[in-house]
XYZ file of C-alpha atoms in Angstrom:
522
model
C 209.636 82.610 94.852
C 208.272 82.985 98.347
C 206.797 86.456 98.785
C 205.931 87.781 102.263
C 204.769 91.217 103.233
C 204.275 91.140 106.949
C 204.751 93.766 109.696
C 207.612 93.410 112.214
C 207.080 91.018 115.088
C 204.925 92.578 117.768
C 206.481 93.485 121.086
C 203.276 94.450 122.900
C 199.734 93.267 122.845
C 198.063 96.306 121.324
C 194.436 95.593 120.682
C 191.468 97.357 119.047
C 188.291 97.546 121.158
C 185.548 95.350 119.695
C 182.654 97.294 118.355
C 179.021 96.419 118.814
C 177.922 94.023 116.066
C 174.162 94.649 116.217
C 174.465 96.420 112.831
C 176.989 96.070 110.016
C 179.873 98.548 110.012
C 179.846 101.548 107.702
C 181.748 100.908 104.491
C 185.323 101.967 104.539
C 188.386 101.256 102.413
C 190.113 98.066 103.356
C 193.897 97.963 103.814
C 195.687 95.733 101.389
C 195.438 92.089 102.443
C 198.678 90.619 103.532
C 198.788 87.319 101.686
C 201.576 84.743 101.619
C 201.682 82.839 98.345
C 203.662 79.664 98.173
C 204.655 78.334 94.818
C 205.532 74.671 94.206
C 209.233 75.383 94.375
C 208.927 77.409 97.502
C 206.546 75.291 99.606
C 209.386 73.852 101.533
C 210.478 77.282 102.696
C 207.261 77.541 104.749
C 208.864 76.333 107.941
C 211.869 78.638 107.684
C 209.614 81.694 107.451
C 207.531 80.663 110.437
C 208.280 83.581 112.643
C 206.992 86.113 110.093
C 203.907 84.061 109.388
C 202.974 83.641 113.019
C 203.520 87.212 114.039
C 201.130 88.456 111.392
C 198.052 86.708 112.736
C 196.926 88.567 115.810
C 193.402 88.018 117.250
C 191.506 91.014 118.512
C 190.811 91.525 122.205
C 189.242 94.356 124.140
C 191.783 97.052 124.920
C 190.182 98.135 128.172
C 190.929 94.859 130.014
C 187.234 94.292 130.807
C 187.628 90.644 129.935
C 190.670 89.214 131.622
C 192.719 86.057 131.374
C 190.469 83.964 133.603
C 191.543 80.675 132.047
C 194.009 79.979 134.835
C 191.165 79.816 137.402
C 189.076 77.191 135.644
C 189.105 74.540 138.308
C 192.311 72.944 136.985
C 193.663 70.350 139.395
C 196.910 71.664 140.754
C 195.786 75.280 140.330
C 198.500 77.694 141.389
C 201.341 75.437 140.167
C 203.870 76.930 137.805
C 202.962 76.286 134.167
C 204.963 73.591 132.529
C 204.535 75.077 129.094
C 204.342 78.627 127.948
C 205.111 81.468 125.573
C 208.386 83.355 125.558
C 206.549 86.611 126.266
C 203.391 87.124 124.256
C 200.802 86.183 126.861
C 199.839 84.508 130.107
C 197.070 82.087 130.923
C 198.568 78.777 129.814
C 197.018 75.617 131.327
C 199.450 73.492 133.247
C 197.708 70.235 132.299
C 195.907 70.266 128.951
C 193.392 67.644 127.907
C 195.464 66.103 125.078
C 198.602 63.974 125.880
C 201.096 66.748 125.011
C 203.430 69.325 126.604
C 204.586 67.083 129.504
C 207.220 64.612 130.352
C 204.559 62.042 131.245
C 202.816 62.330 127.895
C 206.175 61.992 126.091
C 206.904 58.782 127.961
C 203.447 57.406 127.238
C 203.746 58.217 123.575
C 207.100 56.506 123.313
C 205.902 53.422 125.209
C 202.837 53.056 122.972
C 204.921 53.636 119.804
C 207.295 50.888 120.749
C 204.478 48.337 120.959
C 204.165 48.493 117.172
C 201.092 48.823 114.964
C 199.889 45.228 115.423
C 197.291 46.296 117.908
C 193.638 45.372 118.260
C 191.303 48.054 119.623
C 187.558 47.957 120.256
C 185.596 51.148 119.599
C 182.204 52.564 120.378
C 180.749 55.290 118.168
C 178.342 58.026 119.252
C 176.604 59.198 116.037
C 177.326 56.169 113.893
C 174.988 57.114 111.031
C 176.354 60.667 110.707
C 179.346 61.808 108.737
C 181.815 61.164 111.544
C 180.349 57.800 112.312
C 180.219 56.470 108.777
C 183.770 57.682 108.062
C 185.012 55.972 111.199
C 183.404 52.736 110.051
C 185.175 53.093 106.704
C 188.427 53.030 108.729
C 187.289 49.832 110.381
C 186.649 48.409 106.870
C 190.194 49.407 105.803
C 191.874 48.001 108.962
C 189.838 45.054 110.212
C 192.898 43.595 111.861
C 193.181 46.674 114.091
C 189.569 47.536 114.994
C 186.308 45.980 115.906
C 183.057 47.663 116.858
C 181.714 47.276 120.380
C 178.637 49.589 120.372
C 176.822 52.077 118.143
C 174.400 54.919 118.825
C 172.595 57.164 116.345
C 169.568 59.350 115.743
C 166.476 57.821 114.123
C 167.965 56.272 111.008
C 166.899 52.691 111.769
C 167.551 51.504 108.235
C 171.196 52.504 108.198
C 171.700 51.335 111.766
C 170.314 47.930 110.828
C 172.866 47.725 107.991
C 175.648 48.678 110.358
C 174.545 46.064 112.941
C 174.515 43.337 110.289
C 177.936 44.301 108.988
C 179.878 45.095 112.194
C 178.086 43.094 114.898
C 178.060 45.509 117.835
C 176.933 44.200 121.220
C 174.836 47.348 121.866
C 172.851 49.503 119.395
C 170.953 52.558 120.481
C 168.648 55.014 118.652
C 167.173 58.290 119.792
C 163.531 57.197 120.201
C 161.803 53.979 121.212
C 159.943 54.030 117.932
C 163.219 53.972 116.009
C 164.584 51.304 118.274
C 161.477 49.145 117.564
C 161.946 49.623 113.875
C 165.504 48.471 114.253
C 164.385 45.307 116.013
C 161.861 44.618 113.240
C 164.484 45.083 110.532
C 166.965 42.778 112.220
C 164.273 40.098 112.802
C 163.297 40.344 109.159
C 166.967 39.951 108.080
C 167.317 36.902 110.244
C 164.082 35.322 109.054
C 164.978 36.065 105.464
C 168.318 34.292 105.883
C 170.434 37.381 105.000
C 171.832 37.648 108.544
C 172.837 35.051 111.101
C 174.516 37.277 113.632
C 173.698 37.681 117.345
C 170.985 40.209 118.162
C 172.514 43.170 120.006
C 171.060 44.819 123.066
C 168.805 47.497 121.529
C 168.224 50.680 123.554
C 166.942 54.169 123.071
C 167.200 57.710 124.450
C 169.787 59.179 126.733
C 170.160 55.898 128.637
C 171.026 54.173 125.398
C 173.688 56.731 124.462
C 175.263 56.380 127.896
C 175.256 52.597 127.554
C 177.106 52.886 124.259
C 179.601 55.362 125.754
C 180.366 53.146 128.677
C 180.256 49.779 126.962
C 182.499 47.451 128.940
C 184.580 46.116 126.043
C 185.307 49.480 124.370
C 188.832 50.910 124.523
C 188.002 54.172 122.663
C 184.810 56.112 122.246
C 184.378 58.220 119.097
C 182.162 61.182 119.950
C 180.451 62.109 116.713
C 177.297 63.712 118.248
C 176.853 67.323 117.213
C 176.449 69.936 119.875
C 176.261 69.964 123.676
C 174.309 66.648 123.611
C 177.687 64.900 123.491
C 178.761 66.325 126.883
C 177.119 63.916 129.350
C 178.034 60.644 127.516
C 181.592 61.837 127.099
C 181.873 62.481 130.819
C 180.480 59.028 131.623
C 182.933 57.436 129.192
C 185.827 59.299 130.828
C 184.743 58.016 134.229
C 184.892 54.482 132.922
C 188.458 54.988 131.736
C 187.745 55.161 127.988
C 190.026 57.060 125.669
C 188.077 59.760 123.737
C 188.413 60.317 119.988
C 186.993 63.815 120.192
C 184.936 64.821 117.145
C 182.466 66.841 119.261
C 184.198 70.167 119.902
C 181.371 71.387 122.202
C 182.470 68.882 124.800
C 185.502 71.001 125.750
C 184.005 74.331 124.727
C 181.069 73.968 127.094
C 182.461 71.604 129.645
C 186.189 72.399 129.757
C 186.192 73.385 133.451
C 184.651 70.034 134.336
C 186.337 67.826 131.701
C 189.957 68.754 132.421
C 189.973 67.501 136.067
C 188.225 64.268 134.948
C 190.840 63.597 132.231
C 193.563 63.847 134.816
C 191.742 61.920 137.474
C 190.968 58.945 135.314
C 194.208 59.025 133.291
C 192.535 58.840 129.856
C 193.758 60.203 126.528
C 191.655 62.839 124.803
C 192.588 62.577 121.121
C 191.308 65.202 118.653
C 189.459 63.846 115.664
C 188.802 67.083 113.718
C 191.250 68.209 111.051
C 192.684 71.339 112.681
C 193.263 69.931 116.195
C 194.547 66.668 114.851
C 197.030 68.635 112.756
C 198.245 70.514 115.844
C 198.341 67.256 117.854
C 200.395 65.561 115.161
C 202.830 68.511 114.914
C 203.322 68.321 118.669
C 204.526 64.730 118.604
C 208.128 64.976 119.658
C 207.937 68.604 120.805
C 209.347 68.590 124.377
C 207.783 69.973 127.492
C 207.785 73.737 127.328
C 208.655 73.774 123.616
C 205.329 75.135 122.227
C 205.145 78.813 121.636
C 202.132 79.355 119.440
C 199.203 77.530 117.811
C 198.068 78.676 114.365
C 194.649 77.399 113.286
C 193.854 77.478 109.546
C 190.371 78.264 108.212
C 188.885 77.677 104.832
C 186.955 80.931 105.116
C 183.577 79.238 104.596
C 180.936 79.899 102.062
C 181.457 83.687 101.969
C 185.276 83.828 101.851
C 185.250 85.348 98.250
C 182.644 88.001 99.242
C 183.708 91.453 100.485
C 182.055 92.400 103.745
C 180.161 95.136 101.912
C 178.769 92.660 99.433
C 177.927 90.195 102.142
C 176.067 92.764 104.204
C 174.203 94.026 101.144
C 173.117 90.536 100.140
C 172.013 89.827 103.745
C 169.632 92.762 103.423
C 168.516 92.406 99.758
C 168.660 88.634 99.102
C 168.381 86.731 102.370
C 167.161 83.555 100.580
C 170.429 83.450 98.568
C 172.469 83.928 101.736
C 170.637 81.122 103.544
C 171.190 78.678 100.654
C 174.882 79.531 100.264
C 175.578 79.565 104.029
C 174.730 75.854 104.235
C 177.001 74.748 101.412
C 180.692 74.368 102.193
C 183.249 75.000 99.380
C 185.768 72.335 100.512
C 184.449 69.930 103.155
C 181.516 67.437 103.257
C 180.111 68.199 106.719
C 176.821 68.310 108.501
C 174.457 71.293 108.192
C 175.203 72.772 111.601
C 178.992 72.735 111.138
C 178.704 74.071 107.614
C 176.758 77.100 108.788
C 179.245 77.595 111.638
C 181.942 77.661 108.957
C 180.084 80.372 107.013
C 179.903 82.583 110.182
C 183.373 81.388 111.133
C 182.035 80.616 114.589
C 183.502 77.156 114.043
C 186.974 78.728 114.046
C 186.164 80.680 117.181
C 184.999 77.499 118.900
C 188.177 75.754 117.721
C 190.269 78.518 119.386
C 188.610 77.656 122.721
C 189.010 73.901 122.089
C 192.723 74.413 121.226
C 193.192 76.207 124.568
C 191.756 73.275 126.506
C 193.407 70.559 124.369
C 196.940 71.942 124.178
C 197.086 74.479 127.042
C 198.012 77.573 124.953
C 196.781 80.964 126.158
C 194.390 82.824 124.003
C 197.132 85.362 123.180
C 199.093 82.451 121.651
C 196.371 80.994 119.459
C 195.992 82.653 116.039
C 193.682 82.142 113.024
C 194.685 82.394 109.399
C 192.460 81.882 106.348
C 193.761 79.232 104.014
C 191.254 78.655 101.213
C 192.816 75.501 99.820
C 192.378 73.542 103.113
C 195.649 71.709 102.608
C 197.614 72.976 105.563
C 195.310 71.883 108.290
C 197.047 73.874 111.048
C 200.493 74.745 112.404
C 202.505 75.129 115.621
C 205.365 77.435 116.304
C 208.026 76.276 118.762
C 210.088 78.458 121.037
C 212.910 78.674 118.499
C 210.363 80.074 115.963
C 210.333 76.901 113.809
C 206.945 76.292 112.304
C 205.600 72.720 111.938
C 202.607 72.173 109.660
C 200.490 69.095 108.811
C 199.338 68.839 105.212
C 196.788 66.626 103.479
C 193.735 66.579 101.280
C 190.486 67.779 102.743
C 189.477 64.309 103.960
C 187.982 63.865 107.434
C 189.144 60.270 107.566
C 192.772 61.314 108.024
C 192.319 62.999 111.458
C 189.880 60.237 112.448
C 192.480 57.549 111.644
C 195.052 59.177 113.921
C 192.551 59.642 116.713
C 191.803 55.945 116.945
C 195.292 54.689 116.126
C 197.564 57.149 117.974
C 200.498 57.080 118.145
C 200.702 54.534 115.371
C 200.635 55.138 111.579
C 198.482 52.751 109.589
C 198.663 52.091 105.923
C 195.463 53.522 104.395
C 194.112 53.269 100.848
C 193.783 57.020 100.378
C 195.122 59.225 97.575
C 198.556 60.619 98.507
C 199.087 64.319 98.576
C 200.509 65.644 95.326
C 202.363 68.974 95.913
C 202.893 69.525 92.217
C 199.168 69.351 91.632
C 198.547 72.052 94.305
C 200.587 74.780 92.492
C 199.751 77.499 94.990
C 198.796 77.871 98.631
C 197.592 81.151 100.006
C 197.159 82.555 103.542
C 195.524 85.716 104.754
C 194.282 87.345 107.952
C 190.562 86.947 108.687
C 188.323 90.033 108.471
C 186.958 90.437 111.983
C 184.263 92.875 110.868
C 183.016 90.446 108.319
C 183.264 87.560 110.829
C 182.467 88.989 114.294
C 181.920 85.497 115.757
C 185.705 85.013 115.917
C 186.089 87.965 118.349
C 183.116 86.793 120.400
C 184.751 83.414 120.863
C 188.028 84.964 122.001
C 186.106 87.167 124.459
C 184.176 84.184 125.853
C 187.371 82.150 126.169
C 189.183 84.894 128.078
C 186.167 85.333 130.369
C 186.357 81.575 131.068
C 184.099 79.610 133.375
C 180.463 79.362 132.209
C 180.866 82.022 129.489
C 181.980 79.512 126.866
C 178.914 77.376 127.564
C 176.699 80.384 126.973
C 178.524 81.223 123.707
C 178.168 77.643 122.434
C 174.548 77.230 123.414
C 173.466 80.608 122.021
C 175.248 79.835 118.804
C 173.675 76.362 118.513
C 170.199 77.834 119.053
C 170.680 80.682 116.573
C 172.245 78.341 114.050
C 169.264 75.999 114.233
C 166.734 78.855 113.923
C 168.509 80.112 110.813
C 168.506 76.721 109.187
C 164.801 76.294 110.002
C 164.054 79.462 107.994
C 162.064 81.135 110.728
C 162.946 84.635 109.526
C 166.277 84.887 111.383
C 168.907 86.697 109.274
C 172.527 85.660 108.857
C 173.759 88.685 110.770
C 171.337 87.951 113.586
C 173.428 84.927 114.597
C 176.336 86.966 116.072
C 173.859 89.579 117.360
C 172.070 86.997 119.411
C 175.264 85.359 120.640
C 176.622 88.693 121.735
C 173.359 89.521 123.472
C 173.470 86.290 125.458
C 177.072 86.883 126.499
C 176.333 90.441 127.634
C 173.315 89.286 129.668
C 175.350 86.518 131.253
C 178.122 88.747 132.564
C 176.407 89.405 135.880
C 175.953 85.664 136.469
C 179.363 84.531 135.179
C 180.915 81.809 137.286
C 184.635 81.080 136.988
C 185.302 79.215 140.243
C 184.059 75.749 141.274
C 182.138 75.271 138.032
C 180.020 72.087 138.101
C 178.271 70.182 135.356
C 174.957 71.473 136.665
C 176.258 75.022 136.254
C 177.144 74.315 132.650
C 173.847 72.600 131.838
C 171.863 75.432 133.481
C 173.791 78.056 131.479
C 173.306 76.001 128.315
C 169.511 75.872 128.882
C 169.330 79.568 129.805
C 171.251 80.672 126.687
C 168.994 78.639 124.411
C 165.936 80.150 126.026
C 167.391 83.639 125.635
C 167.909 83.153 121.908
C 164.427 81.681 121.476
C 162.903 84.789 123.017
C 165.237 87.409 121.589
C 165.230 85.944 118.112
């Protein structure tokens, strides 16, 4: 049977001040975890118990009001207009025009019009990061649905060998690599394939560097650009793609986290669709299909808990001090998902979930008071939404990144895919629990940055990227130093925080400053 032990629904936003995280907290007894267990027979009761589930997951915020709800002043076009979507009383700060096509009458009409066209569409895509995990899985979708997709352009790092294989197989018009040396290697490999008789295709335009990435992002024939570049490097090409009227399959969360104040007005100005391609935001997006304007009350992001989910905070802090090599090895190995090294480490610190909170704010318009995080170790429920009537809608599926990628490039259509169907009987049990904010201080830092708004989220993201990279390079940076450095950068930036008239130059300057701060402080 379904067993829930949750407190009564909150009526006020009582918060606990965030402590300094420069040092681990003193050991103290933990209150019993409130865990919801769902048996096979009770899984279908999940929706009916939504109100209790949602009210239990409350993110921490400073009690003294030092960081305010600044999200409503982030340069949104139409600033000052009454919100078209909002909570029934748990918070303010909703965005009137979010990045994703949800929460408005216009988006509902567009979704219906596209749906009625049927699934016999043909779409051309460009991929930024074609040799990485996002890129290769997107190309697997092209393989499964050749009648629906063709490839217009590809960009990647320096893997000329794999890029050559992709060019031969998919025939893009443009191929770009990070360096001219890699681009020259690609030319040589393609020439050799032609001379050897193994390839008779047309030679693509081969480019390199930032100009090459931009050329792929703005390729004339592309309908949708899949942004699989990790980090803030994806910001500029995404902006250029939007300016050319391309829909964006957003796998690069840093685009909105760093550039939200600039991206939102561009999305509205150019009338493009920003479609989430990561599992959590795709789940929310899918759940919102058919939810009318003003019907969303709360967003509930699920988290696997990362590499240290089964460690108590006392054990984690002890191992950080006594066995840092073990911590470094484990932090870069994810228990559920096959992801890149940077994202895997972000999952271990749970900064990835904090970043996803900010991204959810920009994508779906919810205030930070109405975005909650819950740990779900099985990674089957990918996220949930609560509507105004307290119904809870959840999207379920195996831990397979291709599922959200499919929907991001096929929305609003549903394509037949050769994947293993979800077997509820095989699952047996699903569990949910509140995250430990002392064990994972990065979550609170992300909420704080989001509420500060403006350039603070760019500083949070850049400082985290820099600390994440230093840790993975094994330069002596400890696991607990990552949140310490991020917090230090945020504190230092408060005097220079900009929340009005934020430009791309402002964001890029803050990004560079935060990276420099971490390099010196680390």
